[in-house]
PDB file of C-alpha atoms in Angstrom:
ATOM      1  CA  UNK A   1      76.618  71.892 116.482  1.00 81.00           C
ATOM      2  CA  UNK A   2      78.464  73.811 113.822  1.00 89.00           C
ATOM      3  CA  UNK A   3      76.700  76.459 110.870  1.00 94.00           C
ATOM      4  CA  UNK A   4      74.919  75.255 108.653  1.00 94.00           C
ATOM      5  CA  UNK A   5      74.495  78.281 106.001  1.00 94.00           C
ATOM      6  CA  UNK A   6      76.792  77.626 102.995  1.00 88.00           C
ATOM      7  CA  UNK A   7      79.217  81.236 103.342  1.00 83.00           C
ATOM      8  CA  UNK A   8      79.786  81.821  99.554  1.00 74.00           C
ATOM      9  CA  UNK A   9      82.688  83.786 100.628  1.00 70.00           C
ATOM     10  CA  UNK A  10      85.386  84.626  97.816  1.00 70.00           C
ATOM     11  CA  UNK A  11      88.381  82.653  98.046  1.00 78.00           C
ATOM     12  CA  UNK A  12      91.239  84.180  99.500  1.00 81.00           C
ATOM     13  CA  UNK A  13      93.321  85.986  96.008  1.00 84.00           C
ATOM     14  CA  UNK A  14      96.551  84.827  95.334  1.00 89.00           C
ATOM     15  CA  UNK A  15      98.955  87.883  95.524  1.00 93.00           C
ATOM     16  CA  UNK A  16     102.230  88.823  95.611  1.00 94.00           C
ATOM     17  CA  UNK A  17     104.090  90.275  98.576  1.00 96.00           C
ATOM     18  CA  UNK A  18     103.329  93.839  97.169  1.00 96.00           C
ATOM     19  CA  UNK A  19      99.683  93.005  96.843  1.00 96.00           C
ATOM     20  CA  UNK A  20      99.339  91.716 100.735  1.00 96.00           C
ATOM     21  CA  UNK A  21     101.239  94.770 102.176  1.00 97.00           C
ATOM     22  CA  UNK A  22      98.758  96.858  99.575  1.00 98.00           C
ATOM     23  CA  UNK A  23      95.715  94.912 101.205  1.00 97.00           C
ATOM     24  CA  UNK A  24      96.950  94.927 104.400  1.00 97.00           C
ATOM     25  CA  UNK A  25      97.608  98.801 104.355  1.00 98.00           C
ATOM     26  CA  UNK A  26      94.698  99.578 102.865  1.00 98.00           C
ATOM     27  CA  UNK A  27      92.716  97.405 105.533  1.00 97.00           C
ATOM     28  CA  UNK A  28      93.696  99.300 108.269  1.00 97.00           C
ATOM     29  CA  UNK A  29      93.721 102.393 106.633  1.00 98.00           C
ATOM     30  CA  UNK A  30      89.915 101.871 105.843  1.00 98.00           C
ATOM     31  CA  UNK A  31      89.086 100.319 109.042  1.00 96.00           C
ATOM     32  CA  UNK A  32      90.263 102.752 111.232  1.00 94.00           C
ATOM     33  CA  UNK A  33      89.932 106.643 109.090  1.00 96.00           C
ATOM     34  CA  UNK A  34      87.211 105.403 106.904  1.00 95.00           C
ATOM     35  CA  UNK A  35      87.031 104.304 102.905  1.00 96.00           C
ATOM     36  CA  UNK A  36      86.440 108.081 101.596  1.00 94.00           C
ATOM     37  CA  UNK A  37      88.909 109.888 103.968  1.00 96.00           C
ATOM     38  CA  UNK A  38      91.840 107.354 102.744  1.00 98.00           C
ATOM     39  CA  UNK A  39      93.435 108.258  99.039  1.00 97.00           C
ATOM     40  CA  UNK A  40      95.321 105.972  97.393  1.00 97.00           C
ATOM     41  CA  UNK A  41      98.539 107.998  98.160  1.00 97.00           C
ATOM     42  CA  UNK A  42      98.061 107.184 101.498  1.00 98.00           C
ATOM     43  CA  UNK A  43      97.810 103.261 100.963  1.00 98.00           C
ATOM     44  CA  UNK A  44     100.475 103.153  98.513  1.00 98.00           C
ATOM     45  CA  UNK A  45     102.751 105.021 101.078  1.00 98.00           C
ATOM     46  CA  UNK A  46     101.722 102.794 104.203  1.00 98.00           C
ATOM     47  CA  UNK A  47     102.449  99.442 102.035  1.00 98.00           C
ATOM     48  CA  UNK A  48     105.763 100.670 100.629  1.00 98.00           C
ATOM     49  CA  UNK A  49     104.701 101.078  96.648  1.00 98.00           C
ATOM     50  CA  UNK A  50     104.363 103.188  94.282  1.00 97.00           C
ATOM     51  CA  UNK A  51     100.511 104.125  93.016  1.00 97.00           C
ATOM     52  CA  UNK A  52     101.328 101.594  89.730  1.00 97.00           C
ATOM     53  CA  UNK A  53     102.010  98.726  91.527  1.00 97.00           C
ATOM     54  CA  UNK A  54      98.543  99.309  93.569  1.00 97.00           C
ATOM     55  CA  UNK A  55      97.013  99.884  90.229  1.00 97.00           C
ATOM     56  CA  UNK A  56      98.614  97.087  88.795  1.00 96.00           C
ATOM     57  CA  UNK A  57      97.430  94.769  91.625  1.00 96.00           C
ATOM     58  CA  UNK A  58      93.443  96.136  92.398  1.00 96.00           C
ATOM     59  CA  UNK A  59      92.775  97.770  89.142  1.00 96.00           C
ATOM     60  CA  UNK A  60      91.339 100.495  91.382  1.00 96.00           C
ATOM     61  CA  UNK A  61      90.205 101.979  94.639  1.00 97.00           C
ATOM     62  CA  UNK A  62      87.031 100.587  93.962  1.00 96.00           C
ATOM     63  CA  UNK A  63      88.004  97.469  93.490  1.00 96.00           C
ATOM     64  CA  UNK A  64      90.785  97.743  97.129  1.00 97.00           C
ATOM     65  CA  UNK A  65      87.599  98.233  98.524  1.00 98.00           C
ATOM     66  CA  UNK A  66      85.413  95.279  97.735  1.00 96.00           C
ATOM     67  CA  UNK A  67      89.047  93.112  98.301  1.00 96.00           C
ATOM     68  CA  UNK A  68      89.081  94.776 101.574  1.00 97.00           C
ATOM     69  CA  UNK A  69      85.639  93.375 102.868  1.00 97.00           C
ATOM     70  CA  UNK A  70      86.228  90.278 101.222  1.00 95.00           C
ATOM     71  CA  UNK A  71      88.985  89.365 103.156  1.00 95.00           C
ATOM     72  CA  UNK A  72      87.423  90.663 105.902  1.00 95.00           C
ATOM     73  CA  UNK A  73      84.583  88.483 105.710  1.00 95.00           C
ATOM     74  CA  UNK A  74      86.765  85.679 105.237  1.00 94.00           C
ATOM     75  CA  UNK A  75      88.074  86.753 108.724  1.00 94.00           C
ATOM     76  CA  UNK A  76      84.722  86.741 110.430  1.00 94.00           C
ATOM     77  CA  UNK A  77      83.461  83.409 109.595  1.00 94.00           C
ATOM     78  CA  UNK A  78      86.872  81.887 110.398  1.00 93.00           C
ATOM     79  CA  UNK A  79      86.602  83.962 113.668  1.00 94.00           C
ATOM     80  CA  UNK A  80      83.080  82.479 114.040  1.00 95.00           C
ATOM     81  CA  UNK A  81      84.739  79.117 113.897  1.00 95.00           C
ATOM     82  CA  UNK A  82      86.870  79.671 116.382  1.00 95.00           C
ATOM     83  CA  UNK A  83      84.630  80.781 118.478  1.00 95.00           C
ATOM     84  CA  UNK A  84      81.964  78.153 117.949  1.00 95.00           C
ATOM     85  CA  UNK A  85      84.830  75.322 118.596  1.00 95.00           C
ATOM     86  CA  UNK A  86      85.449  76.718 121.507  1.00 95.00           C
ATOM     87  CA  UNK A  87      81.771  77.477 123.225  1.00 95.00           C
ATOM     88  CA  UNK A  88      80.961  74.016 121.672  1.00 95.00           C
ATOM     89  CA  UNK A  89      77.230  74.960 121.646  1.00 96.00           C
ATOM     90  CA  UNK A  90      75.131  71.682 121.816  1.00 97.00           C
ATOM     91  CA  UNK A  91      71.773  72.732 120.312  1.00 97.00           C
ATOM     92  CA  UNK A  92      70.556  75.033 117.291  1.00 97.00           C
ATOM     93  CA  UNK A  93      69.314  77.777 120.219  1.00 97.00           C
ATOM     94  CA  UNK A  94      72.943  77.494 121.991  1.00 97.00           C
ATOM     95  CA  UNK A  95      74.570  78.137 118.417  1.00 97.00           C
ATOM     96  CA  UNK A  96      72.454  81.492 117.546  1.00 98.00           C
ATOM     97  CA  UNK A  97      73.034  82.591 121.291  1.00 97.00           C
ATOM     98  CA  UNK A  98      76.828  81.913 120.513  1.00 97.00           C
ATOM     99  CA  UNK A  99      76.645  83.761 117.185  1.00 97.00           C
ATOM    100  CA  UNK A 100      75.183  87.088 120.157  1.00 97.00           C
ATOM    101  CA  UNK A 101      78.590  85.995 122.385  1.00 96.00           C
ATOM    102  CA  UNK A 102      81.275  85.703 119.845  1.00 95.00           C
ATOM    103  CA  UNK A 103      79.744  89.913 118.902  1.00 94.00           C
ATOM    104  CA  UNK A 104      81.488  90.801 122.719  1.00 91.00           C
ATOM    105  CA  UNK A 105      84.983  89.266 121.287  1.00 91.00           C
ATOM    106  CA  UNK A 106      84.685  90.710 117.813  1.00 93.00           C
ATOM    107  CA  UNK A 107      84.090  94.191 118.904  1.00 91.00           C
ATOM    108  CA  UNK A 108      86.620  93.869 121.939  1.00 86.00           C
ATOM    109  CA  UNK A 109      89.537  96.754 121.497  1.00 74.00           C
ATOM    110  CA  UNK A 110      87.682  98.482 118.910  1.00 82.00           C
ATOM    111  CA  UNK A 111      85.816 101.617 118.541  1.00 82.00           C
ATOM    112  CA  UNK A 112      85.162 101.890 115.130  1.00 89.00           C
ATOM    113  CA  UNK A 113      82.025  99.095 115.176  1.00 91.00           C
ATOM    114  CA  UNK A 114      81.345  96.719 112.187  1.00 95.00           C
ATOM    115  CA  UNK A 115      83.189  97.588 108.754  1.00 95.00           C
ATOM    116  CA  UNK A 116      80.231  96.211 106.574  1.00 96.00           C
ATOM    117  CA  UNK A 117      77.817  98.710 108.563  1.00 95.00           C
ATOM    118  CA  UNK A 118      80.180 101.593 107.930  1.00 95.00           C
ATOM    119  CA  UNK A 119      81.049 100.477 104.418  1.00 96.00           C
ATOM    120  CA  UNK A 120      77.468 100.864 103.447  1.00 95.00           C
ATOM    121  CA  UNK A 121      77.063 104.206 104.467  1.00 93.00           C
ATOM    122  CA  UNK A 122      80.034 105.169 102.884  1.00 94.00           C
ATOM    123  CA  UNK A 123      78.941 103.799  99.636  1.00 93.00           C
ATOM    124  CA  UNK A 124      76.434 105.305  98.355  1.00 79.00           C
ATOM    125  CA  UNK A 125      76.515 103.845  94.754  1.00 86.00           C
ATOM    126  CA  UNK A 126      74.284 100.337  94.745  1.00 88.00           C
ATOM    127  CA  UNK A 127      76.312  99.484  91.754  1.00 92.00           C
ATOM    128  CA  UNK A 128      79.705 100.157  93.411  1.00 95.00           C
ATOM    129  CA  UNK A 129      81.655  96.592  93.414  1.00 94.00           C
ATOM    130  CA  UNK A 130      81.532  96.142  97.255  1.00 96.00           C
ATOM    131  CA  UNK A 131      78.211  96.454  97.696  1.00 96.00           C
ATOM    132  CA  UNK A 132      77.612  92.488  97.009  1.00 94.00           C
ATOM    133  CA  UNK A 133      79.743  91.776  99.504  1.00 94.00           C
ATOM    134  CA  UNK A 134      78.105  93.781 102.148  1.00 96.00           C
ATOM    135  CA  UNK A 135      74.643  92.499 101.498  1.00 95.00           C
ATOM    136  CA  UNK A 136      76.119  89.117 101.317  1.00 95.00           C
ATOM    137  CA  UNK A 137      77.544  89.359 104.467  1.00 95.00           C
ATOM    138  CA  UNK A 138      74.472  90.255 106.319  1.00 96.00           C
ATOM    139  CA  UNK A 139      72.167  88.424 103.799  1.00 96.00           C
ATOM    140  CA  UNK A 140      74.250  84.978 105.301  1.00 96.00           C
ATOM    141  CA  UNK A 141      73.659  85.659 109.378  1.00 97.00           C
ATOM    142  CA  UNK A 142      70.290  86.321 108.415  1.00 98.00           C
ATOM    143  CA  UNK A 143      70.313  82.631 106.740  1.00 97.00           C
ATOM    144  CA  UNK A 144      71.937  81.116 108.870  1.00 97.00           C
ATOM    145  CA  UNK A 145      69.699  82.131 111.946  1.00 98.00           C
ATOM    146  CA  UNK A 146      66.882  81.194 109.647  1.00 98.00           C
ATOM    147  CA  UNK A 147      68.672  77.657 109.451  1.00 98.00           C
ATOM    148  CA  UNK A 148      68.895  77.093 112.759  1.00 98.00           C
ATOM    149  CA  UNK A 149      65.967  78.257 114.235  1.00 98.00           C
ATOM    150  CA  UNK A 150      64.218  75.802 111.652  1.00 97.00           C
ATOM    151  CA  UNK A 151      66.680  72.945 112.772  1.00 97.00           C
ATOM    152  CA  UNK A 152      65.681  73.482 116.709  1.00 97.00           C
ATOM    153  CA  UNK A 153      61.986  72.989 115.260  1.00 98.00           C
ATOM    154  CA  UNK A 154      60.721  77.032 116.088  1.00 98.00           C
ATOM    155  CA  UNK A 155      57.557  78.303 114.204  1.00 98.00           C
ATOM    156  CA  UNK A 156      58.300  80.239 111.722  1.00 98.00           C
ATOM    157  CA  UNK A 157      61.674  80.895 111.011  1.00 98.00           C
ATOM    158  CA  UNK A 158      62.187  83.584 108.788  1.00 98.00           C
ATOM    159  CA  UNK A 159      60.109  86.030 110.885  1.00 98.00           C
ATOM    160  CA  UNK A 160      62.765  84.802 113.999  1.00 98.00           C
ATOM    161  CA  UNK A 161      65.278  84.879 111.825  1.00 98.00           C
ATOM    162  CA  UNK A 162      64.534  88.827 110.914  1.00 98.00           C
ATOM    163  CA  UNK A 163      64.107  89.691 114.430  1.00 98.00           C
ATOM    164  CA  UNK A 164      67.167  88.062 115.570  1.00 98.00           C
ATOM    165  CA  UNK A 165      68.990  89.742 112.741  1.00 98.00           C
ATOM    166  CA  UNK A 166      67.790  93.304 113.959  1.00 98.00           C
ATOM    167  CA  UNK A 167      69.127  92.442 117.243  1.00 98.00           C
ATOM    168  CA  UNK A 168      72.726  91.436 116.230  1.00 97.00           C
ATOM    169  CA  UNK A 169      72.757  94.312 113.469  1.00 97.00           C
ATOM    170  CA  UNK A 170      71.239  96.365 116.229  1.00 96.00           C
ATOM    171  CA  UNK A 171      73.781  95.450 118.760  1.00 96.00           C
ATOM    172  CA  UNK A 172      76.795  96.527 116.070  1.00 95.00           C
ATOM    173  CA  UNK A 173      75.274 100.007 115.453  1.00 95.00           C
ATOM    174  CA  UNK A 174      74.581 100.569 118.994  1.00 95.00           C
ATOM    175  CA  UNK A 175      77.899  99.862 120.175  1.00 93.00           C
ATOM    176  CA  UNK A 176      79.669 102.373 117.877  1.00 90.00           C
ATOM    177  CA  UNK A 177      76.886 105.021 116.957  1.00 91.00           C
ATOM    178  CA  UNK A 178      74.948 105.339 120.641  1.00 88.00           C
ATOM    179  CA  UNK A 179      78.824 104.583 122.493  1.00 87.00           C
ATOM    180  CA  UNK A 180      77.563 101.639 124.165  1.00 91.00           C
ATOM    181  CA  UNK A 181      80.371  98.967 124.760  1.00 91.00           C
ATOM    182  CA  UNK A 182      77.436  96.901 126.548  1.00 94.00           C
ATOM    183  CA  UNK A 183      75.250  96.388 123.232  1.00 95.00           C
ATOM    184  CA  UNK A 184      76.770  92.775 122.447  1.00 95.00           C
ATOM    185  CA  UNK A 185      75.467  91.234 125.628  1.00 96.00           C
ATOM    186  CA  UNK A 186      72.363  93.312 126.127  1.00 97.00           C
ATOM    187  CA  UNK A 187      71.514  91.952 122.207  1.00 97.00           C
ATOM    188  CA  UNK A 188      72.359  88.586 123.491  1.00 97.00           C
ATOM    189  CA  UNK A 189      69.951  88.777 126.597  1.00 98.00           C
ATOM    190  CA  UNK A 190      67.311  90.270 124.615  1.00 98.00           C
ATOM    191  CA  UNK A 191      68.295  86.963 122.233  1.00 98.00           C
ATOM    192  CA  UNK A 192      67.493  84.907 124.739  1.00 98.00           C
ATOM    193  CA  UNK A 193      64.800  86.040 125.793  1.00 98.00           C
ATOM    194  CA  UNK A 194      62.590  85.848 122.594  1.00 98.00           C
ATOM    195  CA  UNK A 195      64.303  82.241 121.780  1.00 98.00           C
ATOM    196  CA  UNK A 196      62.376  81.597 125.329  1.00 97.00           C
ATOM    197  CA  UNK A 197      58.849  82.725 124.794  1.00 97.00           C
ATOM    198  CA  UNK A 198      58.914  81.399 120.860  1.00 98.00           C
ATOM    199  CA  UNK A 199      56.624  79.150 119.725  1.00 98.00           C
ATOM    200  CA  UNK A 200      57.240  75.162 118.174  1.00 96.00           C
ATOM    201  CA  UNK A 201      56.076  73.631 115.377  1.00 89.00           C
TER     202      UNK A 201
END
């Protein structure tokens, strides 16, 4: 069983080696201090430019920013991947309790919690150019639960699919926000549990 949710993800941009130290810089940078705290000056320095060339590659900040959470989307469904070829999950339920498990992996090492999540708080603008992606991002694992819970023939869906999304999104803030490095599998229990007491068509 593989996803079944088409990602719409941007293809990767084709840049020059300036442009991927910029990115990569500026990825970190974000990651780790937070969008607002990070100036341009800082990414520029970190990647080795000058503020022209990252001008001259991203047009602006703004626009870093979205690139940012592009590529790191493109990441997380090729981590998904991974993670799915490994578990090799043999039924719709095993695949959206494997979607719970690969959360554990993701967030292993890392204190700082799900960039989308602490994108949108940091954006406040609804027009700012990253906010597609974020919504996007979560708008797809709440489609693709949707798609599977349909496939493995549960009554309806959608409302499974938005509970299961609260749990995984829950898990995320949790883990960062409340400190608790056990949110992944306690979301994935909790997963479990309501695929088990869910009605069939």
């Amino acid at each position: 069983m593989r996803l079944i949710v088409d990602r719409r993800a941007e293809p990767a941009p084709r840049l020059t080696p300036a442009g991927e130290r910029i990115l990569t810089a500026a990825s970190t940078l974000f990651y780790e201090q937070g969008i607002r705290t990070v100036g341009v000056d800082a990414i520029a320095a970190a990647a080795d430019v000058t503020k022209k060339t990252l001008y001259d590659r991203f047009g602006s900040k703004d626009r870093l920013i979205a690139a940012y959470l592009e590529e790191r989307n493109r990441i997380w469904h090729r981590f998904l991947d991974e993670q799915l070829a490994a578990r090799d999950p043999a039924t719709p339920e095993a695949v959206i309790l494997a979607l719970f498990a690969a959360l554990t992996d993701w967030l292993a090492g890392s204190r700082n919690g799900c960039g989308f999540i602490n994108a949108s708080v940091e954006l406040a603008a609804p027009d700012h150019p990253a906010m597609p992606v974020i919504v996007g991002q979560k708008q797809w694992m709440r489609s693709e639960f949707e798609a599977q819970a349909r496939a493995a023939g549960f009554a309806d869906p959608g409302e499974l699919a938005d509970r299961l999304l609260l749990l995984h999104e829950g898990a995320l803030v949790s883990y960062r926000v409340a400190a608790m490095p056990s949110a992944p599998e306690v979301a994935g229990r909790a997963a479990a549990d309501l695929l088990a007491g869910w009605p069939r068509d």
